[in-house]
CSV table of C-alpha atoms in Angstrom, one decimal:
chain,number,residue,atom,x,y,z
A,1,UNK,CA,65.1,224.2,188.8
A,2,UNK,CA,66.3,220.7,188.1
A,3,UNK,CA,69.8,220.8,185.2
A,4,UNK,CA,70.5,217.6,184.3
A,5,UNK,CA,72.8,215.9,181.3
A,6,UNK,CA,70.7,214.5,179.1
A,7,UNK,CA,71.7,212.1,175.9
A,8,UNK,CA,68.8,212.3,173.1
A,9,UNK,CA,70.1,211.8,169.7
A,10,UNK,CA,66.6,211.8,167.8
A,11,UNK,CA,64.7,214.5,169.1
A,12,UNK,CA,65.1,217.9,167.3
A,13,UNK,CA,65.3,219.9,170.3
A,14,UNK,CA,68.8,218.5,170.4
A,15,UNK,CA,69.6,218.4,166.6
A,16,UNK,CA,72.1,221.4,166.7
A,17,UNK,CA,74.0,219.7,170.0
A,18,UNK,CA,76.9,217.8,170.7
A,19,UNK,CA,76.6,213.5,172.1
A,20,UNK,CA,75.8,215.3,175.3
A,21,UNK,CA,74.4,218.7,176.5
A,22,UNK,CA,72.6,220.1,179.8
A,23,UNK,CA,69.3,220.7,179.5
A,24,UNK,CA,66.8,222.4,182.1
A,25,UNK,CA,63.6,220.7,183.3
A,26,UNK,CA,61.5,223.3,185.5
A,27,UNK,CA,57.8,224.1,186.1
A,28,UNK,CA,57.2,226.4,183.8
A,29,UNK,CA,57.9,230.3,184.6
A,30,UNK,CA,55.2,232.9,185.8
A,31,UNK,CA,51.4,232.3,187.1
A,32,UNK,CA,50.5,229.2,185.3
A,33,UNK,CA,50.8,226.0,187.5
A,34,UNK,CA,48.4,226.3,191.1
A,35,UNK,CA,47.4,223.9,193.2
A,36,UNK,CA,44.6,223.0,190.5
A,37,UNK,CA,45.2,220.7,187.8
A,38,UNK,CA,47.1,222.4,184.6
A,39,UNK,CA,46.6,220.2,181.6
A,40,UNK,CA,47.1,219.9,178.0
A,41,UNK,CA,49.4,223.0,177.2
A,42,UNK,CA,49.1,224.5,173.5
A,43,UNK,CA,51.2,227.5,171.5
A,44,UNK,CA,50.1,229.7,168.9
A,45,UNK,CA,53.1,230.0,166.1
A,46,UNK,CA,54.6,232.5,167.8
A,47,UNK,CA,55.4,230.6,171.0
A,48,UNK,CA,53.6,233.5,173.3
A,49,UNK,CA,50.7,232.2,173.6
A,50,UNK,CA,49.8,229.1,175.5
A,51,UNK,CA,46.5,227.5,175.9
A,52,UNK,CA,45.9,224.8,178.7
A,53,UNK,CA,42.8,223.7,180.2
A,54,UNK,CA,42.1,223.5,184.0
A,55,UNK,CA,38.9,224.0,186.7
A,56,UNK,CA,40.3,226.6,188.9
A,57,UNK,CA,36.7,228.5,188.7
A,58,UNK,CA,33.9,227.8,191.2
A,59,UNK,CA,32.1,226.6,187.7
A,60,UNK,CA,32.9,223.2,188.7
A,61,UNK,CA,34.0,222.3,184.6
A,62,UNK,CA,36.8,222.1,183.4
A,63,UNK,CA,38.1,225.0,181.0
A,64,UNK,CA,40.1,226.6,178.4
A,65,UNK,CA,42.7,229.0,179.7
A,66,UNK,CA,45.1,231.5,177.6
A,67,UNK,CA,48.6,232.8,179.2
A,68,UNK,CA,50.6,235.1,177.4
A,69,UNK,CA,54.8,235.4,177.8
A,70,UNK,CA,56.0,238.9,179.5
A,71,UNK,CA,59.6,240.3,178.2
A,72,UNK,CA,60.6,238.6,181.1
A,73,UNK,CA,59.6,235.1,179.5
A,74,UNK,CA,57.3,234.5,182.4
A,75,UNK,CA,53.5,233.8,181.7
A,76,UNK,CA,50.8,236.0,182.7
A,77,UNK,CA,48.0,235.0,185.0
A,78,UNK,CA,45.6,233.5,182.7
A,79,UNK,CA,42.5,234.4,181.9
A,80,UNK,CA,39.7,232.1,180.5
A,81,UNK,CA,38.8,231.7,176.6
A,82,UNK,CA,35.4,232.2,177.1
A,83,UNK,CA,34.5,232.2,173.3
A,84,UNK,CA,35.7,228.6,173.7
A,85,UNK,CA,34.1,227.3,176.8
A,86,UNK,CA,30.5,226.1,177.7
A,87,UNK,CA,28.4,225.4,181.0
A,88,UNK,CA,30.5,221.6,180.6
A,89,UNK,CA,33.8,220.1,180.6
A,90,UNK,CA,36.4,221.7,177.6
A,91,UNK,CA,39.0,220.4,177.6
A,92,UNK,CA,42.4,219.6,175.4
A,93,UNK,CA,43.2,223.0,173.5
A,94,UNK,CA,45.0,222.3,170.1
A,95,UNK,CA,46.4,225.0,168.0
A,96,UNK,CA,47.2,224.2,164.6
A,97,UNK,CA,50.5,224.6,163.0
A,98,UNK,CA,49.0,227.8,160.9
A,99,UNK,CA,47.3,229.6,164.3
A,100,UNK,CA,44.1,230.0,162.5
A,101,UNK,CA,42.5,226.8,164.1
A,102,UNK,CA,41.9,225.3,167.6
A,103,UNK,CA,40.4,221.9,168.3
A,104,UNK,CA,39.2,221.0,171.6
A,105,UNK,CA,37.0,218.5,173.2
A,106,UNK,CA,33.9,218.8,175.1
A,107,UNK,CA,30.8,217.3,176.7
A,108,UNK,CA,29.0,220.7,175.7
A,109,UNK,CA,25.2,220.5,174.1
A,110,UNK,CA,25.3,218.6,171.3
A,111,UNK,CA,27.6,215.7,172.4
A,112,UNK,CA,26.7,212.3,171.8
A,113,UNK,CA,24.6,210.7,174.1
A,114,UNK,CA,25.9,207.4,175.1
A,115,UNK,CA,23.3,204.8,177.5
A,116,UNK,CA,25.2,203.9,180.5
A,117,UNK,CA,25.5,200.0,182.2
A,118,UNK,CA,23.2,201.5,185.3
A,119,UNK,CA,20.7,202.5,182.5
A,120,UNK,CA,20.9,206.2,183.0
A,121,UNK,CA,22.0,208.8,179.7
A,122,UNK,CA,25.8,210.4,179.9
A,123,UNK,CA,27.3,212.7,177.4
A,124,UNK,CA,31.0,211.5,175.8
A,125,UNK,CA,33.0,213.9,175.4
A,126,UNK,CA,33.6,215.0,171.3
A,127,UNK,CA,36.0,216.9,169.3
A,128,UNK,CA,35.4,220.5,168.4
A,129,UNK,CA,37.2,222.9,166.0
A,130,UNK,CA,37.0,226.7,166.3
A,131,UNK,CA,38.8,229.0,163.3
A,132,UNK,CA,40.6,232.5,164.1
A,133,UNK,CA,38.5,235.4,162.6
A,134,UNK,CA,41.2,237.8,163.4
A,135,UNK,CA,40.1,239.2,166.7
A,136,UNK,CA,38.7,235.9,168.5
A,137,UNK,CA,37.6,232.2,168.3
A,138,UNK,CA,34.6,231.2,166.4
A,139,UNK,CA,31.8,229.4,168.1
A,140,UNK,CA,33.4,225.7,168.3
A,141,UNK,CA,31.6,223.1,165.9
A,142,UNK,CA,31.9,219.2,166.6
A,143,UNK,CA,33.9,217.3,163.8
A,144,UNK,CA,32.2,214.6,162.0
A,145,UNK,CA,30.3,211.3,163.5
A,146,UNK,CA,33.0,209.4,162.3
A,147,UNK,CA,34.8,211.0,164.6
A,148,UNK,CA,32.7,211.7,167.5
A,149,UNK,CA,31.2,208.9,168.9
A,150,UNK,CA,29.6,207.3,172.4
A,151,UNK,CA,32.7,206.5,173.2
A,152,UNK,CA,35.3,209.7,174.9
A,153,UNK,CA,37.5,211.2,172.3
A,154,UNK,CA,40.1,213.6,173.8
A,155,UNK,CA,44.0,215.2,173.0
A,156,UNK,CA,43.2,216.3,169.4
A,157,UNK,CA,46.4,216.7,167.8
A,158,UNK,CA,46.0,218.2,163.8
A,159,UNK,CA,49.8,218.2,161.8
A,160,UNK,CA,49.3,218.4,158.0
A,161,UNK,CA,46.1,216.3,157.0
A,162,UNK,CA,46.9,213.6,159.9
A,163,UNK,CA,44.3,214.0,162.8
A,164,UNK,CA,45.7,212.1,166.0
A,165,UNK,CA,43.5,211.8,168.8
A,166,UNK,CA,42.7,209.9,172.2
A,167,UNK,CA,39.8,206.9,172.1
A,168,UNK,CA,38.1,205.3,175.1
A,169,UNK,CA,35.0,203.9,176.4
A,170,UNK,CA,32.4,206.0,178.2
A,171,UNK,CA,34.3,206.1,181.9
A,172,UNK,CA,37.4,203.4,181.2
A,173,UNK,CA,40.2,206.0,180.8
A,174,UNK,CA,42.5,202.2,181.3
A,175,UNK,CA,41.2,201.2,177.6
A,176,UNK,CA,42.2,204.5,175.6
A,177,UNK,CA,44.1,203.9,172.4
A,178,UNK,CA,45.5,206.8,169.9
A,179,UNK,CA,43.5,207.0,166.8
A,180,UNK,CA,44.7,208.4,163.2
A,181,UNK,CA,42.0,209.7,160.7
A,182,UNK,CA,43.0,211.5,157.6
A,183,UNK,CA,41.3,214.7,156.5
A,184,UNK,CA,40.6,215.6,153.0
A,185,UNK,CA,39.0,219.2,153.2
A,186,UNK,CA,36.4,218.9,155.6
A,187,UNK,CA,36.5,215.1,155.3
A,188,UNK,CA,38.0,212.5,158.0
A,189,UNK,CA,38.3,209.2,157.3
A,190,UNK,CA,37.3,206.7,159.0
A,191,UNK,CA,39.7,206.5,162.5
A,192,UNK,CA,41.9,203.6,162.5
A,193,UNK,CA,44.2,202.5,166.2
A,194,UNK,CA,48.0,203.5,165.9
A,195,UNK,CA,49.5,199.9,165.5
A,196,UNK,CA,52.3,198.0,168.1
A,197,UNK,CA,54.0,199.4,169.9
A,198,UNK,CA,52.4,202.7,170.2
A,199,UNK,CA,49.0,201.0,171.5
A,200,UNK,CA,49.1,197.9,173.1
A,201,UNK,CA,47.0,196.3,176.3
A,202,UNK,CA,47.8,199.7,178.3
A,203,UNK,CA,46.6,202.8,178.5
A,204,UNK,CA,47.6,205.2,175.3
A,205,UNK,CA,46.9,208.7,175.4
A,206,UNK,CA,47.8,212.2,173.9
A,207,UNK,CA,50.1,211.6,171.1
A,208,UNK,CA,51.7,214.2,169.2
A,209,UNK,CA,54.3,214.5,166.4
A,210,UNK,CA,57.2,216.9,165.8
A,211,UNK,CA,57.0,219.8,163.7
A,212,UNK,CA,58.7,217.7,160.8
A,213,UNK,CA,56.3,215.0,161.5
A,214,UNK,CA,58.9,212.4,161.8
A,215,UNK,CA,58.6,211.9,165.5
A,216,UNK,CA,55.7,211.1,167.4
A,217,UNK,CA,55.5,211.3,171.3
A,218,UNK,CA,52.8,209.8,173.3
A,219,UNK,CA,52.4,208.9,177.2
A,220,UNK,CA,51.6,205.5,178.3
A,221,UNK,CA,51.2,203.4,181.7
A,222,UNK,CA,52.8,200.5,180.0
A,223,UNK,CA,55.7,198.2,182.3
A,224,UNK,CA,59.1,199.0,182.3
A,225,UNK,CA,59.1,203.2,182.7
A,226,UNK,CA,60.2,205.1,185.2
A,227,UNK,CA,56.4,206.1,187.0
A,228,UNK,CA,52.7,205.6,186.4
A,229,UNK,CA,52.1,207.2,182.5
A,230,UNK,CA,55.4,207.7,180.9
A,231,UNK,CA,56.3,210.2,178.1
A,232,UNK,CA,57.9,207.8,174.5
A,233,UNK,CA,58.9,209.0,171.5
A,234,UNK,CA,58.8,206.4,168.1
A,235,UNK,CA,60.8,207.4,164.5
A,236,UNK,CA,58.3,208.2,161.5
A,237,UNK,CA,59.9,206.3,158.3
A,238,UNK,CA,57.9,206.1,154.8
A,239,UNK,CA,54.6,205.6,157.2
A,240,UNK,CA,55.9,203.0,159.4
A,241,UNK,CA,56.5,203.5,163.3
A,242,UNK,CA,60.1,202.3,164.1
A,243,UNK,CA,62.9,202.5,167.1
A,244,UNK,CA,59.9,202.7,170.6
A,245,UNK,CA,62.4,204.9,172.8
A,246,UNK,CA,61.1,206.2,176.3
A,247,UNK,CA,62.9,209.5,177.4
A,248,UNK,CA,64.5,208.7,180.0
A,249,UNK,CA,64.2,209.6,184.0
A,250,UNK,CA,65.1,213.3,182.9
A,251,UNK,CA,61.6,214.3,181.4
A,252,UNK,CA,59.9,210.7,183.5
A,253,UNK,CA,59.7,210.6,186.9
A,254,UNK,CA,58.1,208.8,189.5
A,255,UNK,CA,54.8,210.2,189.3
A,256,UNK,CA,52.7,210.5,185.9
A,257,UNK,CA,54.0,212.3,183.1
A,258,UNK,CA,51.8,213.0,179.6
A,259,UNK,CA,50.7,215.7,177.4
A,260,UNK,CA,54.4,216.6,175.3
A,261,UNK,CA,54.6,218.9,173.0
A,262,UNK,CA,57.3,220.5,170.8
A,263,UNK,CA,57.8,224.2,170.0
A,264,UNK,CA,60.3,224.7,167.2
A,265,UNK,CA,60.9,228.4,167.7
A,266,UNK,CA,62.0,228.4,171.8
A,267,UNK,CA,63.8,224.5,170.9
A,268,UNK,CA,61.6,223.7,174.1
A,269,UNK,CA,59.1,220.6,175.5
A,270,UNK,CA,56.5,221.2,177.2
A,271,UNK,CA,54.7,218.6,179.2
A,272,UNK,CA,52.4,217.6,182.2
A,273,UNK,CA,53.8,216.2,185.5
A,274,UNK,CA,51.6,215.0,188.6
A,275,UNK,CA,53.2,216.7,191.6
A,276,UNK,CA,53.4,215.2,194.8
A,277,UNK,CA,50.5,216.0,196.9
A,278,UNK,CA,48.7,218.3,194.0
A,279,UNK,CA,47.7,217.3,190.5
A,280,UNK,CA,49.4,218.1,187.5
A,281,UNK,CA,51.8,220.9,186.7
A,282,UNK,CA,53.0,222.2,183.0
A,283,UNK,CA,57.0,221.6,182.6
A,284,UNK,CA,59.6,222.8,180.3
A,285,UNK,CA,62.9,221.2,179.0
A,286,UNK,CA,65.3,223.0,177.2
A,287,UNK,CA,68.8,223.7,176.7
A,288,UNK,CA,70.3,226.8,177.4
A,289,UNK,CA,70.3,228.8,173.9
A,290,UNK,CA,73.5,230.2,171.9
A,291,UNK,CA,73.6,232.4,168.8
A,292,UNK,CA,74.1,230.0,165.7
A,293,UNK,CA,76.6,230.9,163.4
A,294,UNK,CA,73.6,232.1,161.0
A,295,UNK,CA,72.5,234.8,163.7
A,296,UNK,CA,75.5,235.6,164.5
A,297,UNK,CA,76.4,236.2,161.0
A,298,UNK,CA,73.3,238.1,160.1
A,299,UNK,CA,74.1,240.8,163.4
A,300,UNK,CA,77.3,241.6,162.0
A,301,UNK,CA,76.9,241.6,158.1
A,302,UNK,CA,73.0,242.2,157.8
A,303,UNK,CA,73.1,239.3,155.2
A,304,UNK,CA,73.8,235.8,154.7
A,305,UNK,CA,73.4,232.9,151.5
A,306,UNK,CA,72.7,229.9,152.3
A,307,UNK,CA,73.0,227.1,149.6
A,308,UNK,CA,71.4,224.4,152.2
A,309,UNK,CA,68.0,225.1,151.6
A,310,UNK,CA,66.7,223.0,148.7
A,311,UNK,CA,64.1,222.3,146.7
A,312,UNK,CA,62.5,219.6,144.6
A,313,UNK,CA,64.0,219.8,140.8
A,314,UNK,CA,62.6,222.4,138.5
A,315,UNK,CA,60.0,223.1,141.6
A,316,UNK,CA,59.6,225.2,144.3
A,317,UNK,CA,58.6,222.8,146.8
A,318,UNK,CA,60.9,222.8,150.1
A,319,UNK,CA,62.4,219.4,150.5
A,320,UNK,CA,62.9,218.2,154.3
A,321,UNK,CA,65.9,218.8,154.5
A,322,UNK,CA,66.0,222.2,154.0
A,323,UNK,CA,64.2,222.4,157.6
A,324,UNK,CA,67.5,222.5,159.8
A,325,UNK,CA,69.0,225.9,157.8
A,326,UNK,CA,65.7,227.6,157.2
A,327,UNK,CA,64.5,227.0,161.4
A,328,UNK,CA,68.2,229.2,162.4
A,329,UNK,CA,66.5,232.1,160.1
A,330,UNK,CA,63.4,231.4,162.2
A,331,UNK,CA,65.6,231.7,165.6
A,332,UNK,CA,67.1,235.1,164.2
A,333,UNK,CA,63.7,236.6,163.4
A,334,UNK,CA,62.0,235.7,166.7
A,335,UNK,CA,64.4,236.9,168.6
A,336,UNK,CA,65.1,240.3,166.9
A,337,UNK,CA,61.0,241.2,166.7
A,338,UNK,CA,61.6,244.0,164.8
A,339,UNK,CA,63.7,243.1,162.1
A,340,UNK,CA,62.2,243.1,158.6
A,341,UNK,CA,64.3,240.8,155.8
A,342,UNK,CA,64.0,240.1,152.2
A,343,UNK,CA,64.5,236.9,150.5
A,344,UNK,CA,66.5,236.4,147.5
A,345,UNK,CA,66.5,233.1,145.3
A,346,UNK,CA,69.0,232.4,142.8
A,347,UNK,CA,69.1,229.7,140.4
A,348,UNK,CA,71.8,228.2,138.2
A,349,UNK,CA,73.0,229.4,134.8
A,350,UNK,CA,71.4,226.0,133.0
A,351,UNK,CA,68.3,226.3,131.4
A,352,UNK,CA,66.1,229.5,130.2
A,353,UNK,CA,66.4,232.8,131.8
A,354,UNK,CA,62.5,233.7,132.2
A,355,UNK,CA,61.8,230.2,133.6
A,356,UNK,CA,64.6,230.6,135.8
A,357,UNK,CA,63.4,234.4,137.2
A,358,UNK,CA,60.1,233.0,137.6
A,359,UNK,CA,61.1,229.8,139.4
A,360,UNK,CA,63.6,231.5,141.4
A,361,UNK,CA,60.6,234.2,142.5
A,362,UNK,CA,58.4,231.4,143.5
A,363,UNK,CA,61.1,229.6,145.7
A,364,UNK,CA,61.7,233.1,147.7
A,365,UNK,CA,58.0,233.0,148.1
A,366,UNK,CA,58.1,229.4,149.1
A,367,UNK,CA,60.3,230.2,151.9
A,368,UNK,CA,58.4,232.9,153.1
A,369,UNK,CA,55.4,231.1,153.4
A,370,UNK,CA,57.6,228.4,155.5
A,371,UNK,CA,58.5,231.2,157.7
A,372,UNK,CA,55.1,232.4,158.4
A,373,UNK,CA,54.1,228.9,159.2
A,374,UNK,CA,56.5,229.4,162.4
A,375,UNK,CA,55.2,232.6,163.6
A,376,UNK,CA,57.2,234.9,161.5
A,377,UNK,CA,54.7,238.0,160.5
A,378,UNK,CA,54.5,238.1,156.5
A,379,UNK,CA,54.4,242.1,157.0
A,380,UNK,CA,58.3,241.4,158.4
A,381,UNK,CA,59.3,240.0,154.7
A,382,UNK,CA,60.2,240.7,151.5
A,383,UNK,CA,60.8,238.4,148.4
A,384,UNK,CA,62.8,239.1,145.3
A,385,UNK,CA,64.2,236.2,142.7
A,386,UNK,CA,67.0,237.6,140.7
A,387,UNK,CA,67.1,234.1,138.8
A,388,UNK,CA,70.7,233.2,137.4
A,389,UNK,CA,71.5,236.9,137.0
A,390,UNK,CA,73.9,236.9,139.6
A,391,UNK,CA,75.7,234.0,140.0
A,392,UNK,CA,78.7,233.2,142.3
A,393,UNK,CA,80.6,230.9,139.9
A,394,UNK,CA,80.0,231.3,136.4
A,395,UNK,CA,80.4,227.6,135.5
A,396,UNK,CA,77.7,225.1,134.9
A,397,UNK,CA,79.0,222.0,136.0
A,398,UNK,CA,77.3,220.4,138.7
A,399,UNK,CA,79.2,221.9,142.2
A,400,UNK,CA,79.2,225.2,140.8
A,401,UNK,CA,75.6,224.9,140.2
A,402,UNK,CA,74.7,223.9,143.0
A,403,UNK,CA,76.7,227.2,144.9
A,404,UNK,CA,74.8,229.1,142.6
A,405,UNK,CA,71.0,227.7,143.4
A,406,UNK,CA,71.3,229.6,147.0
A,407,UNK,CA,68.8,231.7,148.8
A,408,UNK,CA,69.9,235.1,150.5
A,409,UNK,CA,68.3,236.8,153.7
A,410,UNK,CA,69.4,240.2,153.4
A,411,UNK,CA,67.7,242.5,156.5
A,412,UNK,CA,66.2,245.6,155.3
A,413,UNK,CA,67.6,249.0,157.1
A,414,UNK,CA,65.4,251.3,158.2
C-alpha cells in the first residue's frame, strides 16, 4: 500500500478536501489482479460491481469478467459474463451512468472485415451495446457503421448523449486518437477527433469524463510524463477543452498507466498500471473517508434541510451546482443500506399556492431521480412537496425566500 500527499485542486475526488490531503494508491483489494492482464475496469451505480476484461481462460480471447465487493470491501474472484462474450476478443466493458446498458467492443461475427497490406481478410474490432433485462445482459448488438468501421474502435465511454471512444488503424495501436459522436436516440453522428491537446501526434486512448462531465481523463504516450502512457485530466468549459494537467507521479509511474475512471459514490479512481515483470494490474486512489457534516447530522437528528440544492427558476431541473450537497445524501444512503428517506420540497411564499405544491412535488421527484442515477434504490425513497405551506421565514424578500425554497431528507423509522 503506497500513502502519498497528493495536491489536486480540480478533480472531484478531492472537492470536499483541504490544499493538501493523503490519499492511498493500492492494487485493488480481493481476487482481481493475477499475473494475467486486468484491463478496462467498469462499476454498476452502486459501486459493487466491477466489470474488467482479461484472458485468464485457456480460450485464448480475451473476456468480460464481473467481481462483486464482499462486506469486507474486497472483490470476489470473478467469474466470466458469458451473456457478453463470444469465441473472439471482448473487450472494454462500459456501464452506463443508469446500469441498464453496457458497451463493449469485439472482433465477434459480424465485425467489419478490413483487407490487410499482406492481402489476407482481418476482423477490426467494433462497438457493441447490451441493455439490462433485469436478470442478465442482452445479446450485444454492434452500434452503427458510422461508428464501426475497418479501422479498431475500442474504450467506449457513454455520459449523457456524448459517446467517447478509441480510433486506430487495423494493427497501429501508435496512431489511436479519441473520437466524440453524439447520439440522438438510436442515432450517432458522425465521429469527429477530440481537438489539441487531447490528441496530438501520439498515442490517445481511453478517455473518460467525470460524473459532472466537466472533466475528462485520458492516457497518452505523449513527451514530458512520468512513464510510457500517462493518465491527464483537461477542464470541460461551455464545450471547449481548457487547462491539459497530467496527475502527477502519485497515480503515473514509471511503467504505463491508462484506463481512469471515476466512481462518485466510494470518492475513488480506478485505473490500470503495467507491473514490473507482469502486465497490467487494476489500482485504486482514494482518500481515507470521514462522515460529512450532512451524515453526521442525519445519524443524530434523522433529518436535515438543505437550501443548497437548486433548481432552474419556476422549474424543476437540478442546476450543477446542486451536485456537491445532493452527492453527501448519496454518501449517507450508500453507506447506511438499509435506510429508507423521504424527500421534502418547499417553495417560497411568492407566487400561487397550487403551482407552488405542484412544482415543489416535482422538484422532490427530481431529486430522487438524481439519487437513483447513483445507485440509490427508488424502493429506499419517498417524495412529498408541501409547497410554501411551511415556510421557515415568513417574509418574501429575496434571502428569506431563498431559506424557504429548501429540500428536506427526513429518514423514515421503521
Amino acid at each position: 500500500m503506497l500513502k502519498c500527499t497528493f495536491i489536486f485542486i480540480l478533480t472531484p475526488i478531492f472537492l470536499h478536501a483541504q490544499n493538501q490531503e493523503t490519499i492511498v494508491v493500492e492494487p485493488i483489494r480481493g481476487n482481481v489482479n493475477t499475473a494475467f492482464q486486468e484491463f478496462g475496469p467498469s462499476l454498476s451505480p452502486d459501486a459493487k460491481t466491477l466489470y474488467f476484461y482479461s484472458k485468464r481462460t485457456n480460450k485464448g480471447y480475451t473476456e468480460i469478467f464481473k467481481s462483486s465487493l464482499d462486506s469486507k470491501n474486497e472483490w470476489s474472484f470473478p467469474e466470466e459474463v458469458v451473456e457478453l462474450n463470444s469465441e473472439f476478443d471482448d473487450q472494454s466493458p462500459f456501464v452506463t451512468r443508469d446500469g441498464k446498458s453496457i458497451l463493449l467492443s469485439s472482433n465477434r461475427d459480424g465485425s467489419v472485415e478490413v483487407e490487410l497490406e499482406n492481402g489476407k481478410v482481418g476482423i477490426s474490432r467494433d462497438l457493441y451495446i447490451s441493455n439490462w433485462n433485469g436478470k442478465s445482459w442482452s445479446t450485444p448488438v454492434a452500434l452503427p457503421k458510422n461508428i464501426n468501421t475497418e479501422e479498431i474502435e475500442e474504450n467506449p465511454h457513454l455520459m449523457g448523449d456524448k459517446l467517447l471512444f478509441t480510433r486506430y488503424p487495423f494493427g497501429k495501436p501508435d496512431k489511436a486518437k479519441i473520437f466524440i459522436s453524439t447520439k440522438k436516440g438510436n442515432i450517432y453522428s458522425d465521429p469527429k477527433p477530440l481537438p489539441s491537446p487531447i490528441n496530438d501526434q501520439y498515442a490517445t486512448i481511453a478517455a473518460a469524463f467525470n460524473d459532472e462531465g466537466n472533466i475528462l481523463f485520458f492516457a497518452s504516450n505523449r513527451p514530458g510524463g512520468y512513464g510510457g502512457f500517462d493518465i491527464y485530466m483537461i477542464k470541460v468549459q461551455n464545450d471547449k477543452f481548457i487547462e491539459l494537467e497530467n496527475l502527477g507521479n502519485d497515480i503515473n509511474s514509471e511503467m504505463d498507466e491508462g484506463y481512469i475512471i471515476y466512481q462518485q459514490v466510494k470518492k475513488t479512481f480506478l485505473f490500470c498500471r503495467r507491473v514490473e515483470n507482469r502486465s497490467f494490474d487494476i489500482f485504486s486512489a482514494s482518500i481515507p473517508r470521514k462522515p460529512s457534516i450532512v451524515e453526521e447530522k442525519l445519524t443524530e437528528e434523522k433529518k436535515i434541510s438543505l437550501d443548497t440544492i437548486y433548481f432552474e427558476r419556476a422549474s424543476s431541473q437540478l442546476r450543477n451546482e446542486s451536485t456537491a450537497s445532493l452527492d453527501l445524501i448519496v454518501d449517507y444512503l450508500h453507506e447506511n443500506p438499509k435506510v429508507r428517506m423521504k424527500v421534502i420540497g418547499h417553495t417560497d411564499l411568492i407566487g400561487n399556492l397550487e403551482d407552488n405544491l405542484i412544482l415543489s412535488k416535482e422538484r422532490a421527484l427530481s431529486v430522487k431521480e438524481y439519487l437513483t442515477r447513483k445507485g440509490v434504490d427508488r424502493s429506499r425513497l419517498d417524495t412529498e412537496g408541501k409547497g410554501p405551506t411551511e415556510p421557515l421565514i415568513s417574509k418574501t424578500d429575496e434571502e428569506s425566500s431563498k431559506k424557504n425554497r429548501r429540500t428536506e431528507f427526513v429518514i423514515i423509522e421503521k
